[in-house]
Amino acid sequence: MAHANDIWAASTLAVTAGRPTGPGDPLNQPPVLASNFLAGGAADYARFGTPSSAAFEAALGALEGGQAVAFSTGMAASAAILEGLPAGATVLTASNIYHGVRTLLADMQSRDRLYDRSVDATDLRAVETALEGAALLWIETPSNPLIQVLDLASLCALAASRNIPVAVDSTFATPVLQRPLEFGATYVLHSATKYIGGHSDLMMGAVVTADESAELTEQIVRRRSLHGAFPGAMECFLALRGIRTMALRVQQSEASAQVLAERLVDHPAVTRVFYPGLAADPGHELARAQMSGFGGMLSFCVESEDVADAVLARTKLIVMATSLGGVESTAERRNRWNEGAPTGLIRFSVGIEDVEDIWADLDAALQ
Ligand code: PLP
């Protein structure tokens, strides 16, 4: 299998990493639809690992600069990290994280399994105080749905000074734009369902740990095997195929997101735009420092919940749907999940359609 090369750019790694290398091998790992393998080889029983998961993990690991472990969903990957904590431990979470993880923590808290302590992670002083007694710092940058950018280097340094591991949900950034391990993250989490798969046709997740953390990687693999949170061969195949074009897709989405965000700022029906590519956005400078681009996710507010619903009912190209990171432009009024987002907030995953077509659709819907 092709190995990571430190010199190559993300776009090159995305195409090459995890490729078979033997004479006569296919250029890419095909799906191996098997649960059982002849004893004595690299694969054994599919819940412990397959050629398909190994190829996906090699590619994602190369992109993140660590060891990737594939999961059936992003939530399964999140649970594998949280389940590693001792009973009664406190997880310090950034106030804006994916609502599914927040709900999982609430469920664990209701059984005294773990405690969720939330902090405004843009306030480093507050984080410093709140880290006292925490067993894990859980952050998401850029965040869902406020596209808030957090200071990876400072947060990881604060946690490291207290020997507290840090999990970074990097789903919105993708490894094309951000590599949290380089800033000291312990775990990088992905919902591969989103940009990595990229075509709204699969569910998968991943946890990536540093190359030097072999023991941590083993623990994550062990929990995946014990919980049975293993991805199927077709999913791994499709996700790897998604990785091959991820850099191009992300670049296109991002270029359009920048144009759309700038136009939305000047739109009379829009009261606020959240996009780190805007110079006025509070996360702009941080994003410039720690990401190689601003990504394809933006959020904006209209006057009210009703107006947001009316706008989304009028779009013809932009699809009203909850997931994100696909080739299609998708949007939703985020507060329908009751997660405390501003009521008129529309979260918008910018697809790879022509930007003028997207704008025409959005502008007409906003009238
Ligand atoms: N993290 C983020 C930022 C997400 O947006 C999601 C899903 O929307 C998840 C994690 C969970 O991933 P999955 O839906 O693949 O379980």
CSV table of N, CA and C in Angstrom, one decimal, residues 9 18 22 45 47 118 123 149 165 183 203 229-231 263 270 315 326 336 347:
chain,number,residue,atom,x,y,z
A,9,ALA,N,1.7,17.7,-1.2
A,9,ALA,CA,0.5,18.5,-0.8
A,9,ALA,C,-0.7,17.6,-0.5
A,18,GLY,N,-2.8,5.2,0.3
A,18,GLY,CA,-3.7,4.0,0.4
A,18,GLY,C,-3.9,3.2,-0.9
A,22,GLY,N,1.5,-3.3,-5.7
A,22,GLY,CA,2.1,-4.5,-6.3
A,22,GLY,C,1.8,-4.6,-7.8
A,45,TYR,N,-11.3,-11.5,10.8
A,45,TYR,CA,-12.7,-11.4,10.9
A,45,TYR,C,-13.1,-9.9,10.7
A,47,ARG,N,-15.0,-7.5,11.6
A,47,ARG,CA,-15.2,-6.5,12.6
A,47,ARG,C,-13.8,-6.0,13.2
A,118,SER,N,-19.6,22.8,30.1
A,118,SER,CA,-19.5,23.6,28.8
A,118,SER,C,-18.8,24.9,29.1
A,123,ASP,N,-12.8,32.1,24.9
A,123,ASP,CA,-12.3,32.8,26.0
A,123,ASP,C,-11.3,31.9,26.7
A,149,VAL,N,-14.5,29.7,14.9
A,149,VAL,CA,-13.1,29.2,14.8
A,149,VAL,C,-12.5,29.3,16.2
A,165,PRO,N,-6.1,15.3,27.6
A,165,PRO,CA,-6.2,15.1,26.2
A,165,PRO,C,-7.2,16.0,25.5
A,183,PHE,N,-1.1,20.8,15.9
A,183,PHE,CA,-1.3,21.8,17.0
A,183,PHE,C,-1.3,21.2,18.3
A,203,MET,N,-22.6,6.7,5.2
A,203,MET,CA,-22.3,7.2,6.6
A,203,MET,C,-21.0,6.5,7.1
A,229,ALA,N,-18.7,-1.1,16.0
A,229,ALA,CA,-19.0,0.1,15.2
A,229,ALA,C,-18.2,0.2,13.9
A,230,PHE,N,-18.2,-0.9,13.2
A,230,PHE,CA,-17.2,-1.1,12.1
A,230,PHE,C,-17.9,-0.7,10.8
A,231,PRO,N,-17.2,0.0,9.9
A,231,PRO,CA,-17.9,0.4,8.6
A,231,PRO,C,-17.9,-0.7,7.6
A,263,ARG,N,-21.6,38.5,-0.7
A,263,ARG,CA,-22.9,39.1,-1.2
A,263,ARG,C,-24.0,39.1,-0.1
A,270,VAL,N,-30.7,39.9,5.0
A,270,VAL,CA,-29.8,39.2,5.9
A,270,VAL,C,-29.3,40.0,7.0
A,315,THR,N,-36.4,28.0,-2.4
A,315,THR,CA,-35.2,27.7,-3.2
A,315,THR,C,-35.5,26.5,-4.1
A,326,GLY,N,-21.7,17.6,0.9
A,326,GLY,CA,-21.9,16.9,-0.4
A,326,GLY,C,-21.7,17.8,-1.6
A,336,ARG,N,-34.4,24.1,14.1
A,336,ARG,CA,-35.4,23.1,14.2
A,336,ARG,C,-34.9,21.9,15.0
A,347,ARG,N,-28.2,27.4,8.1
A,347,ARG,CA,-26.8,26.8,7.9
A,347,ARG,C,-26.8,26.4,6.5
